[in-house]
PDB file of C-alpha atoms and ligand atoms in Angstrom:
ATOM      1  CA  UNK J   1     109.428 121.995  81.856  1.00 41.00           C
ATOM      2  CA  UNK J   2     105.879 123.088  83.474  1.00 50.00           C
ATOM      3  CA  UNK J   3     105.848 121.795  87.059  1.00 46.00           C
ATOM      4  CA  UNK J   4     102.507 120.451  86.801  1.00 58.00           C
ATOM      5  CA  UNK J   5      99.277 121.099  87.995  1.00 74.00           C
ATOM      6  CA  UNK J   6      99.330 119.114  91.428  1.00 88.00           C
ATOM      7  CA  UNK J   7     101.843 122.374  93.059  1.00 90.00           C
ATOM      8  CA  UNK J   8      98.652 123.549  93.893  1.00 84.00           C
ATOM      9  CA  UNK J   9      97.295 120.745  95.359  1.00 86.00           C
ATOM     10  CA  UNK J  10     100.466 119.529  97.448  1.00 92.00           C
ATOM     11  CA  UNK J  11      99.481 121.465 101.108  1.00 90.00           C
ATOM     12  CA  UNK J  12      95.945 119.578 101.112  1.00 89.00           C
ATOM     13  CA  UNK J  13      96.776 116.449  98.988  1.00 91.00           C
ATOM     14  CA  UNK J  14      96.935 114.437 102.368  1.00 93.00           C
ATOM     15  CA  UNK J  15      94.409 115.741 104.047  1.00 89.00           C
ATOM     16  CA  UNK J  16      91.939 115.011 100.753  1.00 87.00           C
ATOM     17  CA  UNK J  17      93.613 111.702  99.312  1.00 89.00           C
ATOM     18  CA  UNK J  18      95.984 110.414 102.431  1.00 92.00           C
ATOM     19  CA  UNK J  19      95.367 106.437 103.548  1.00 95.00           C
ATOM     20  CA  UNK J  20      93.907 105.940 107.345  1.00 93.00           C
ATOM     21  CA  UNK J  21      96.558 104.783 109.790  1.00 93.00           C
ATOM     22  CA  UNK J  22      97.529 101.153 109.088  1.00 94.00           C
ATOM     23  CA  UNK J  23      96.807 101.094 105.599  1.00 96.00           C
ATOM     24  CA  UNK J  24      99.763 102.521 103.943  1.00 96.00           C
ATOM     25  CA  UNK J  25     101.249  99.280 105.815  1.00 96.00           C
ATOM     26  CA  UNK J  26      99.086  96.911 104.328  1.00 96.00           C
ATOM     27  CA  UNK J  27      99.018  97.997 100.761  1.00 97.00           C
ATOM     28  CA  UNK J  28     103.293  98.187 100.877  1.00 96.00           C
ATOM     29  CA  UNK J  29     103.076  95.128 102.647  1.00 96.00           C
ATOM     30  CA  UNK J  30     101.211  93.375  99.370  1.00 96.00           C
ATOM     31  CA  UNK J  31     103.689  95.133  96.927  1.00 96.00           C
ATOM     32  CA  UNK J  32     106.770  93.917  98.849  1.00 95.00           C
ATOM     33  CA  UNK J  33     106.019  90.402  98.753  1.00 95.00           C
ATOM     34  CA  UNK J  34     106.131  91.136  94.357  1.00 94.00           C
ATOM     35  CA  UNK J  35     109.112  93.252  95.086  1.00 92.00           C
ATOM     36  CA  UNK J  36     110.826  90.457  96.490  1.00 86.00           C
ATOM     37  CA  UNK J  37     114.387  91.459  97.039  1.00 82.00           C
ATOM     38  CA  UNK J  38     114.419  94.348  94.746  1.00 78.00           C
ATOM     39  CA  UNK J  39     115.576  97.381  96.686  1.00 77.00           C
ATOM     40  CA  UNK J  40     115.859  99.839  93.932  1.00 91.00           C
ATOM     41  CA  UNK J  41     113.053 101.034  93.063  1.00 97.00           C
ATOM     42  CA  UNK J  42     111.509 103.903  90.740  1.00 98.00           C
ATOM     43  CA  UNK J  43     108.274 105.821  91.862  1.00 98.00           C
ATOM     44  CA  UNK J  44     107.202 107.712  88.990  1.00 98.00           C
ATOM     45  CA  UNK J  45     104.646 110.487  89.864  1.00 98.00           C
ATOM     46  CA  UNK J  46     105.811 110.044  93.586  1.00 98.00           C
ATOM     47  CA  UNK J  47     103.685 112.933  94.609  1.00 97.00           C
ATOM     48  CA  UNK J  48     103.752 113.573  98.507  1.00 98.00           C
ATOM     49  CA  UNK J  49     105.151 109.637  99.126  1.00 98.00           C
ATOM     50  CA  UNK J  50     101.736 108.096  99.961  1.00 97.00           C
ATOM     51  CA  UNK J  51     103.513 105.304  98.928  1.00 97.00           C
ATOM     52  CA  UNK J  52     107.462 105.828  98.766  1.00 97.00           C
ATOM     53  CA  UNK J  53     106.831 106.824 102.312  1.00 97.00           C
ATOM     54  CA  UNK J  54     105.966 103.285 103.833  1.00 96.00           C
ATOM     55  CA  UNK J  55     108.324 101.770 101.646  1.00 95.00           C
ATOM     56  CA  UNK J  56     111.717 103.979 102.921  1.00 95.00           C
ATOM     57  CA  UNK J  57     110.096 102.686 106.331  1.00 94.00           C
ATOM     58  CA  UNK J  58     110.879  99.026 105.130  1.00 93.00           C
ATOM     59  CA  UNK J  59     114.124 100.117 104.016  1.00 92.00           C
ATOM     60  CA  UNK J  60     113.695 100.081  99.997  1.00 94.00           C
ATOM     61  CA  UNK J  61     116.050 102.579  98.008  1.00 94.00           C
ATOM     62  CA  UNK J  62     113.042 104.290  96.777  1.00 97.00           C
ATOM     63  CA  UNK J  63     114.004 106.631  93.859  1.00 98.00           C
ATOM     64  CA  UNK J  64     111.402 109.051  93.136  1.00 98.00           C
ATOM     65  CA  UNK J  65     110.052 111.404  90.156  1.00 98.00           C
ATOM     66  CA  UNK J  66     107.551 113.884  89.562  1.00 97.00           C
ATOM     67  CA  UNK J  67     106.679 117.212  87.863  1.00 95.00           C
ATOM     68  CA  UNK J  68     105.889 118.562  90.920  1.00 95.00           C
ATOM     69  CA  UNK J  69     108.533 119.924  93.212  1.00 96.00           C
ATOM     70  CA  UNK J  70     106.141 120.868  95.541  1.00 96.00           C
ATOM     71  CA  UNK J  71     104.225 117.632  96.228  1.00 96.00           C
ATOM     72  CA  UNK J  72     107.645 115.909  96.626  1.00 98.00           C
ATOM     73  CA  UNK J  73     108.624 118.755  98.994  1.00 98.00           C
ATOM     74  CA  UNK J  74     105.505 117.468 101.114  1.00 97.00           C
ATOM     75  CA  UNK J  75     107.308 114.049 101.122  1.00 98.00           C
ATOM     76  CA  UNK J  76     110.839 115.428 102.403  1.00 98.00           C
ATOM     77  CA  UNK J  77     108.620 117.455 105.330  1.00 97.00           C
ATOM     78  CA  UNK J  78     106.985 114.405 106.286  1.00 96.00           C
ATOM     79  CA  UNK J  79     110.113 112.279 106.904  1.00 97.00           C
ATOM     80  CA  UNK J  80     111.013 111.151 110.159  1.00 94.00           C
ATOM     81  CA  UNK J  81     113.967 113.267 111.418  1.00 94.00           C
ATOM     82  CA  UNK J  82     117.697 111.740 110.792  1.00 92.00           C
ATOM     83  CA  UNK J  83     115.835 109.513 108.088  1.00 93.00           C
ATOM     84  CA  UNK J  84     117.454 109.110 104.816  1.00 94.00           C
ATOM     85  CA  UNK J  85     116.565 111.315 102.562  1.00 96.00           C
ATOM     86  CA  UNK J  86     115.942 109.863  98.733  1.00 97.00           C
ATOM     87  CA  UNK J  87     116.425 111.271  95.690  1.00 98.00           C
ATOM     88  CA  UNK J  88     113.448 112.906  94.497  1.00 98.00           C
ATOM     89  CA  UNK J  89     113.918 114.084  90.667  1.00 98.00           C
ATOM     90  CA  UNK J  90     111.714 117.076  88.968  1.00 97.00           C
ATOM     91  CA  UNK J  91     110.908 115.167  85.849  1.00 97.00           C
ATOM     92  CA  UNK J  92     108.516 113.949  82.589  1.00 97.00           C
ATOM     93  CA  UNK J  93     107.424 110.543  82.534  1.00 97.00           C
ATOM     94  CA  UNK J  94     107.077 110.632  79.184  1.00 97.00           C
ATOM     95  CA  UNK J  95     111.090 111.423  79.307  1.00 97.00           C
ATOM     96  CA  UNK J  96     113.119 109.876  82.352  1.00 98.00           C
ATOM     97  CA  UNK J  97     116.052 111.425  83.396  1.00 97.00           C
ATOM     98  CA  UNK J  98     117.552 108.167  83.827  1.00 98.00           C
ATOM     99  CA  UNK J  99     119.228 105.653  82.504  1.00 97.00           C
ATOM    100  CA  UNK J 100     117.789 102.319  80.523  1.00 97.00           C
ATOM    101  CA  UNK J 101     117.813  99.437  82.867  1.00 96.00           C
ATOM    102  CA  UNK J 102     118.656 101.253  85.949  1.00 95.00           C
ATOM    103  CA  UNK J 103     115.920  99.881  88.072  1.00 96.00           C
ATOM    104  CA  UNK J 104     114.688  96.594  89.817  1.00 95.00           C
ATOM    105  CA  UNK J 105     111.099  97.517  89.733  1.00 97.00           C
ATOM    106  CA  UNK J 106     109.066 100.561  88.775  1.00 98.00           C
ATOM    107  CA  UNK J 107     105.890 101.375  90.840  1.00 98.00           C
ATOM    108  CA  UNK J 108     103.193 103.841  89.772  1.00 97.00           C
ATOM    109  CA  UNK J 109     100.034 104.799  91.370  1.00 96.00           C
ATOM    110  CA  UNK J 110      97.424 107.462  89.899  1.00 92.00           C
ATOM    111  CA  UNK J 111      99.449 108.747  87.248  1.00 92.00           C
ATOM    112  CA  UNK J 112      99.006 106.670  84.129  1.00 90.00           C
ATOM    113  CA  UNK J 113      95.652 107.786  83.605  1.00 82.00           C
ATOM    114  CA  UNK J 114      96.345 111.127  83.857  1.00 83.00           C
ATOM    115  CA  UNK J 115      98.748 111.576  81.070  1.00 86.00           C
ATOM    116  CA  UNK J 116      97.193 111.505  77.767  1.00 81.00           C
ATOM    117  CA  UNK J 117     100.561 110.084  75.945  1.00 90.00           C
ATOM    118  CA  UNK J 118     100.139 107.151  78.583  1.00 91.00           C
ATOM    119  CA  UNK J 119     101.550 105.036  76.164  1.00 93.00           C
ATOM    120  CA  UNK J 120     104.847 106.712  75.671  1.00 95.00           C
ATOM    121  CA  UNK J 121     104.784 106.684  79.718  1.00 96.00           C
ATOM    122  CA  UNK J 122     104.647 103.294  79.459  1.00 96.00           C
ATOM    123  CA  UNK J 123     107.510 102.869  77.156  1.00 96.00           C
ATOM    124  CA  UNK J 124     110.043 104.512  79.878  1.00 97.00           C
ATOM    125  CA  UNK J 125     108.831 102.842  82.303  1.00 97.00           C
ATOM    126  CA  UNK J 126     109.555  99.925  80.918  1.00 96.00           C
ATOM    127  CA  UNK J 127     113.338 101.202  79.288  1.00 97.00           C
ATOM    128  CA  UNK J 128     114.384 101.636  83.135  1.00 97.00           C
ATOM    129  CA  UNK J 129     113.139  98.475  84.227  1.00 96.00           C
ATOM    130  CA  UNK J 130     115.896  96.135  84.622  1.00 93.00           C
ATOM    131  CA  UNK J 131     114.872  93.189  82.464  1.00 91.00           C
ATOM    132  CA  UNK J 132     112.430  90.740  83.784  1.00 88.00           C
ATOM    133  CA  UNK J 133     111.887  93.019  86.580  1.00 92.00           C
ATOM    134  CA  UNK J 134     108.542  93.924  87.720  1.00 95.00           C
ATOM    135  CA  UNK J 135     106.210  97.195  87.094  1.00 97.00           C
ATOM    136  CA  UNK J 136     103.555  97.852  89.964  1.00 97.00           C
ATOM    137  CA  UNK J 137     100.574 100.154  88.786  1.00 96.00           C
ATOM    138  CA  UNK J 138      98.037 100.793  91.917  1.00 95.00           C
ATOM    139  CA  UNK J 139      94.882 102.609  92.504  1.00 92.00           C
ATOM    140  CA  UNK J 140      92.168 103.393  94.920  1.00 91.00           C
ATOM    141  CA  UNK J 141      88.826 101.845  94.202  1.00 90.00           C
ATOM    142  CA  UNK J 142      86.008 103.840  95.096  1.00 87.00           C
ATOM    143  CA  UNK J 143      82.531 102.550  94.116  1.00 88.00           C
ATOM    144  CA  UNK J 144      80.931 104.219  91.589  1.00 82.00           C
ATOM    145  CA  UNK J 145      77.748 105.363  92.401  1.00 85.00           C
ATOM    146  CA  UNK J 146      78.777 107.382  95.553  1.00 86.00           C
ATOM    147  CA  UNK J 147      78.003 111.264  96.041  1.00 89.00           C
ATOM    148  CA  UNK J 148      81.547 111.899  95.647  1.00 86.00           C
ATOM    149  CA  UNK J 149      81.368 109.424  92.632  1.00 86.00           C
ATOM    150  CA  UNK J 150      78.830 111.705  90.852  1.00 90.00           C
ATOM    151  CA  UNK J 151      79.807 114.795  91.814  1.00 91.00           C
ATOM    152  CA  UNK J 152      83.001 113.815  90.105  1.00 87.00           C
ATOM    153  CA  UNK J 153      81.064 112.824  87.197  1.00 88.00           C
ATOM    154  CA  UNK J 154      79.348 115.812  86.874  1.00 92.00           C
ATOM    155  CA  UNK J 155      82.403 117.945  87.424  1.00 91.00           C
ATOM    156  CA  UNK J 156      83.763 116.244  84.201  1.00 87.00           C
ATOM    157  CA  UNK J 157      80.504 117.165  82.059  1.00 90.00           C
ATOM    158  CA  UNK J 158      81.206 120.817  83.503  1.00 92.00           C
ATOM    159  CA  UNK J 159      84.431 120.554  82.090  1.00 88.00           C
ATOM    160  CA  UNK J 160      83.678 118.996  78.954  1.00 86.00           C
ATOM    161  CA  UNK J 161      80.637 121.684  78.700  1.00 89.00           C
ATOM    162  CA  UNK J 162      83.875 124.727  78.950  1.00 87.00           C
ATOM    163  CA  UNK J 163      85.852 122.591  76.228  1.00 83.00           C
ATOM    164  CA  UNK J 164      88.309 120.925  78.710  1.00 77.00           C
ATOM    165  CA  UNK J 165      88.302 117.762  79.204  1.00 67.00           C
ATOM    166  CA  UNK J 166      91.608 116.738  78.499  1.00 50.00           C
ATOM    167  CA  UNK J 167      93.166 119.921  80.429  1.00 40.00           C
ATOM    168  CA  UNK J 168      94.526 117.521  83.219  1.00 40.00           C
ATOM    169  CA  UNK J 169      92.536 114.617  83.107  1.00 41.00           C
ATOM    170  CA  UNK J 170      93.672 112.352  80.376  1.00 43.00           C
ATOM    171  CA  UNK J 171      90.179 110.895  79.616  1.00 43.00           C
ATOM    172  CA  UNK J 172      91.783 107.544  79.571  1.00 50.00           C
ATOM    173  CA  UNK J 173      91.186 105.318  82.288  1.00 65.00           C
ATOM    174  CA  UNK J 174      92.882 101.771  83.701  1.00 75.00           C
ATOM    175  CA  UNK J 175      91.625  99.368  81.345  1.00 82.00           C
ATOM    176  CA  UNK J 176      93.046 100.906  78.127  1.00 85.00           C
ATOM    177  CA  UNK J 177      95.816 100.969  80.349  1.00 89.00           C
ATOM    178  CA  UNK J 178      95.896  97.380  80.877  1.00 91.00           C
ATOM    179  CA  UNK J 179      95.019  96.166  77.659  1.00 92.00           C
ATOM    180  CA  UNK J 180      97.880  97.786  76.297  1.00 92.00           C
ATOM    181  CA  UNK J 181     100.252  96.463  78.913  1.00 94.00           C
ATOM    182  CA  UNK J 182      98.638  92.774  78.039  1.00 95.00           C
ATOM    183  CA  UNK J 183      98.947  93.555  74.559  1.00 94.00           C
ATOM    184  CA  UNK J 184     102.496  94.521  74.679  1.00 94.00           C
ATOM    185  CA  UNK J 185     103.593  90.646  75.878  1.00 94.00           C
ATOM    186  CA  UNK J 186     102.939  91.641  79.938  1.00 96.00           C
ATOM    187  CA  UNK J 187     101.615  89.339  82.095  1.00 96.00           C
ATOM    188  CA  UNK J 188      99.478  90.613  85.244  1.00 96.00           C
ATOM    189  CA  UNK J 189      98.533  89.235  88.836  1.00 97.00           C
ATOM    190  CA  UNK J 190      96.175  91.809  90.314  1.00 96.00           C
ATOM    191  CA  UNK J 191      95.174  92.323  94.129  1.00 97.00           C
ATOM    192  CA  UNK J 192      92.920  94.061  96.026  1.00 97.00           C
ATOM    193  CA  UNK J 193      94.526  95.412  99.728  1.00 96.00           C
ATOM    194  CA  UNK J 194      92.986  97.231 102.623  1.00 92.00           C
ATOM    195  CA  UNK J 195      89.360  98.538 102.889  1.00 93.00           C
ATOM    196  CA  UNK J 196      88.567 101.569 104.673  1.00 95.00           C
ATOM    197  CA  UNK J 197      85.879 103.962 104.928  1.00 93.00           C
ATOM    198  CA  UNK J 198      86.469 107.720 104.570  1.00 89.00           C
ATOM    199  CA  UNK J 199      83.710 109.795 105.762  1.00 89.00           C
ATOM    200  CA  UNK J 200      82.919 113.286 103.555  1.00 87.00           C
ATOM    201  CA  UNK J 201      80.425 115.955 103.035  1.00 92.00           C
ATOM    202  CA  UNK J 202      79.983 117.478  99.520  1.00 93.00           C
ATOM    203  CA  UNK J 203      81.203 120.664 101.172  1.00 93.00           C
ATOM    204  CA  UNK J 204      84.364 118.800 101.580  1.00 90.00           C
ATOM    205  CA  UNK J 205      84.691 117.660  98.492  1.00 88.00           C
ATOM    206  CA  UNK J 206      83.957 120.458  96.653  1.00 92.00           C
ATOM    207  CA  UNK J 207      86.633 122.182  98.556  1.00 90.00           C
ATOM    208  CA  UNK J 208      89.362 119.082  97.449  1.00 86.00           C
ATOM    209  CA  UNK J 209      88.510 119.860  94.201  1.00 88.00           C
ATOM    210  CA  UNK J 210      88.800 123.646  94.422  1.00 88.00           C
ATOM    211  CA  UNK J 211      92.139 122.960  95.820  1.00 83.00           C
ATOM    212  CA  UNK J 212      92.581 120.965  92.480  1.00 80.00           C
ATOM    213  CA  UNK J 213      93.827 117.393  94.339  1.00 77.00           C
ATOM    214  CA  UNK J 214      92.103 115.793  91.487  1.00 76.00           C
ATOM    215  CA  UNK J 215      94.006 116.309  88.178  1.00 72.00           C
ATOM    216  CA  UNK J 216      90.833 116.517  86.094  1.00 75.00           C
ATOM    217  CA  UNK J 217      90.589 120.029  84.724  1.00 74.00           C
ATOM    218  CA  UNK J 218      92.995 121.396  87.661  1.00 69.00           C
ATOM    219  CA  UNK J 219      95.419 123.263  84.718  1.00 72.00           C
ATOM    220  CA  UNK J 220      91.981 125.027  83.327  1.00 79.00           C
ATOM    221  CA  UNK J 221      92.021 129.072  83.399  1.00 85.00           C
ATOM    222  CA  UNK J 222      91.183 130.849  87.106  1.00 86.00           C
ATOM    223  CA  UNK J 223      88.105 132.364  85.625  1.00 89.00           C
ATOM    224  CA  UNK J 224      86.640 129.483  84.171  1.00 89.00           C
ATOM    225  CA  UNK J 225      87.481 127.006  87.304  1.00 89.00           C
ATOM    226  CA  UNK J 226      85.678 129.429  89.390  1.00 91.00           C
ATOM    227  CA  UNK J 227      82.956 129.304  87.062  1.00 94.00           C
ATOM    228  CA  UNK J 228      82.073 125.705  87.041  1.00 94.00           C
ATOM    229  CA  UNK J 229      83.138 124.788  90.111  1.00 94.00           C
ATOM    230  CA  UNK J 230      79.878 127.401  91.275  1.00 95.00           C
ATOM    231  CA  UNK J 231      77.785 125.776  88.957  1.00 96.00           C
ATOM    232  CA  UNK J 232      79.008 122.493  90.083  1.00 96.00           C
ATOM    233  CA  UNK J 233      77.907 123.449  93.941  1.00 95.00           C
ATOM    234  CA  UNK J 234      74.488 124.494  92.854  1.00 96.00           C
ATOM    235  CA  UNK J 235      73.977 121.538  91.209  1.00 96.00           C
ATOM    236  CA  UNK J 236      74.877 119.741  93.817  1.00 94.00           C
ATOM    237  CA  UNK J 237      72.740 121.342  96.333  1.00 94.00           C
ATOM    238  CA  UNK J 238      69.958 120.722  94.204  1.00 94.00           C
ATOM    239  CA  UNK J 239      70.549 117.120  93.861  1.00 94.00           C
ATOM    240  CA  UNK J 240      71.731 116.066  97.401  1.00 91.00           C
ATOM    241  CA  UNK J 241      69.078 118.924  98.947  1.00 90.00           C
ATOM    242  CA  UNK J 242      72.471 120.774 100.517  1.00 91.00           C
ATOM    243  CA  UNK J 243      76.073 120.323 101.038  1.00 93.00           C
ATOM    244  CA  UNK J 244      76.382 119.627 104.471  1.00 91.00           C
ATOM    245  CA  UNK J 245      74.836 116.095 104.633  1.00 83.00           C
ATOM    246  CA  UNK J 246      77.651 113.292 105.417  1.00 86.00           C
ATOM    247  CA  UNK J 247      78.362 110.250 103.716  1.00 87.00           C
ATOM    248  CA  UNK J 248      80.922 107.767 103.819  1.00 89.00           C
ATOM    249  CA  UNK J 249      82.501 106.220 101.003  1.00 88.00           C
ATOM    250  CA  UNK J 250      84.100 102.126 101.059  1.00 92.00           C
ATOM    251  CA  UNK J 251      87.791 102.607  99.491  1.00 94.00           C
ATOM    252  CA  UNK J 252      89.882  99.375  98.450  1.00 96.00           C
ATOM    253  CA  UNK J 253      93.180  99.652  96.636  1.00 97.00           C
ATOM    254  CA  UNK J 254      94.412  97.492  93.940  1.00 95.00           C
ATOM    255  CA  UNK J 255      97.417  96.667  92.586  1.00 97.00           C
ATOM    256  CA  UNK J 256      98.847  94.783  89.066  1.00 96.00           C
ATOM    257  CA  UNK J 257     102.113  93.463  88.968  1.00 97.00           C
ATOM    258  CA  UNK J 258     103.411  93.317  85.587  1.00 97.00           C
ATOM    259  CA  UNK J 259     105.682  91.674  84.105  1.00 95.00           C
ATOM    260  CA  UNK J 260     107.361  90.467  80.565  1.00 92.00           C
ATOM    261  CA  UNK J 261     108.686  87.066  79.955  1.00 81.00           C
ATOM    262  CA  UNK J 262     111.204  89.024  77.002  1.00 68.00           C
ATOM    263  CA  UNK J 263     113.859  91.332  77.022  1.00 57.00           C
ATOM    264  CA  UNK J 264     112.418  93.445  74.355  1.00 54.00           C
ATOM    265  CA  UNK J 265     111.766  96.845  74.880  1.00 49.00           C
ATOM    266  CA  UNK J 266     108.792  99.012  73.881  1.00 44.00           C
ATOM    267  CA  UNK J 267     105.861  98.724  76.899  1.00 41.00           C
TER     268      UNK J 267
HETATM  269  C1  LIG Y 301      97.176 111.753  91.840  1.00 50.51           C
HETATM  270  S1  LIG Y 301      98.834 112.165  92.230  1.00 50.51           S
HETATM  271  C2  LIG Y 301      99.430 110.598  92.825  1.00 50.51           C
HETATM  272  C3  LIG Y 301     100.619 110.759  93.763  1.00 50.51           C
HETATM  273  C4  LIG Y 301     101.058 109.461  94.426  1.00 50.51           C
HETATM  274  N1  LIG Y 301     101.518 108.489  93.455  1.00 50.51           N
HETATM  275  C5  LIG Y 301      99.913 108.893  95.248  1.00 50.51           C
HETATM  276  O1  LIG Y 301      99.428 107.811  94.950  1.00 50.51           O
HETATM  277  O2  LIG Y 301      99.503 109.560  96.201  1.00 50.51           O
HETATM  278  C6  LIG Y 301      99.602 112.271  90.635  1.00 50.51           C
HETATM  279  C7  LIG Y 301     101.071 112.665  90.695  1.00 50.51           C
HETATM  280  O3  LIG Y 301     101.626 112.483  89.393  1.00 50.51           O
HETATM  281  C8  LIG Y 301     102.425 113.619  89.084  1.00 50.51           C
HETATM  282  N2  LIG Y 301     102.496 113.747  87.620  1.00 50.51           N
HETATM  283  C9  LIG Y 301     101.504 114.120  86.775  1.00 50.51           C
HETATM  284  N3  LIG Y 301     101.950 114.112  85.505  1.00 50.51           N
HETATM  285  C10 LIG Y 301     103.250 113.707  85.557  1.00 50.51           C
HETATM  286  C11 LIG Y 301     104.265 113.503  84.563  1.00 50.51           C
HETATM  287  N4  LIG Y 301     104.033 113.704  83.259  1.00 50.51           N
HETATM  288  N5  LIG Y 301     105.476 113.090  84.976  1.00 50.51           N
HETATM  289  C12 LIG Y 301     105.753 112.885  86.284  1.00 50.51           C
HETATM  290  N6  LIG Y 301     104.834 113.075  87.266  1.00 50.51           N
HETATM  291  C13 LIG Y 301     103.602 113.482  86.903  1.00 50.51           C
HETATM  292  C14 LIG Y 301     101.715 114.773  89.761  1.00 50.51           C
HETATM  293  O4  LIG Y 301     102.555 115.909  89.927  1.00 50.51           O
HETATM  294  C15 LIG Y 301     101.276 114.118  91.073  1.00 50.51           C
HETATM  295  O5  LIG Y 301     102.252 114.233  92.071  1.00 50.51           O
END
């Protein structure tokens, strides 16, 4: 199995794409009152526990999974000491290691989208659900039109321009997500949690994404990663007139509870 292109990113995943004090409270505080009294639940993609991190705080039998040994080893360094340690598993979505029905609610944040057989994703998800159980999907909104917004934007026509799009980044975004959740007999409740502000330069940014935190492109070739990502600061230099000018960027995060009225299988 490849381990996946975030082991580079784990050491500065935080740092770049962590949630200001207080808001990793708020956003497990709005999936908990879905979660109800499940306490098993499956992170899938559970990365450095941005989320299963808050919710082992409120005492939920997180289970987690990921390609990535290393971003889950970020999670196990950033436990409180004496805390119980959950079982973190180095595996596919598209193939759990686990078995059908095993769970009382699945959460996923920033992963669907990055997996190009979302779909299949989808379908194990749903296989470990326990029946009528719930599945969380969450993201952070970020507006657009920001710098950060369009130098993101522009990093993907780099990409496209070297013939990768699709190296990392899926190309498919939340609503074909949801639409095929709806049109698979799921109903959704969405909600938007927490608003903060995180203040960036381009500099800053530029270095996330040479750290590859953002899964577009980040399994491309040394060589040609170098190579647009020094195209990508020149153009932004000529655009923004430098790299060193702040800005701050509004961040909300949103959640969809799904769920399915029938038994059947096949998300
Ligand atoms: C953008 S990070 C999100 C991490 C975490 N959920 C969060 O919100 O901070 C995406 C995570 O999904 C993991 N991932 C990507 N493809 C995966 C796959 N096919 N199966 C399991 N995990 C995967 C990556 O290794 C990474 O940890």
């Amino acid at each position: 199995m490849r381990s996946g292109s975030f082991d580079q990113a784990a050491s500065d995943y935080d740092a770049a794409r962590g949630f200001p004090p207080g808001i990793a409270e708020t956003v497990v505080g709005a999936a908990l009152e879905w979660l109800g009294s499940a306490r098993c639940v499956l992170e899938i993609g559970v990365g450095t526990g941005r989320i299963a991190r808050p919710l082992l705080d409120r005492r939920v039998a997180v289970v987690g999974v990921d390609l990535s040994r290393a971003m889950m080893d970020q999670l196990l360094l950033q436990l409180p000491p004496g805390a119980w340690r959950p079982p973190l598993i180095q595996g596919d979505a598209l193939c759990l290691p686990l078995a059908s029905g095993a769970f009382d609610a699945v959460v996923t944040v920033h992963v669907l989208h990055l997996l190009s057989d979302w779909p299949a994703a989808l379908s194990e998800a749903r296989r470990v659900l326990r029946p009528g159980s719930a599945l969380l999907s969450g993201y952070d909104w970020r507006p657009p039109h920001s710098p950060g917004a369009r130098l993101l934007a522009r990093w993907r026509e780099l990409l496209a321009a070297a013939g990768l799009v699709g190296s990392g980044g899926g190309g498919r975004d939340f609503p074909d997500i949801q639409a095929a959740l709806l049109a698979s007999g799921a109903q959704v409740e969405e909600r938007t949690v927490g608003e903060w502000t995180v203040a960036r330069t381009l500099a800053r940014q530029i270095e996330t994404i040479e750290h590859r935190t953002w899964a577009l492109g980040a399994e491309a070739p040394v060589e040609v990663y170098r190579r647009c990502l020094a195209e990508l600061r020149s153009w932004a230099a000529a655009t923004f007139g430098g790299l060193d000018r702040s800005y701050s960027v509004a961040h909300r995060f949103v959640w969809q509870c799904y769920r399915w009225l029938t038994a059947e299988h096949g998300g």
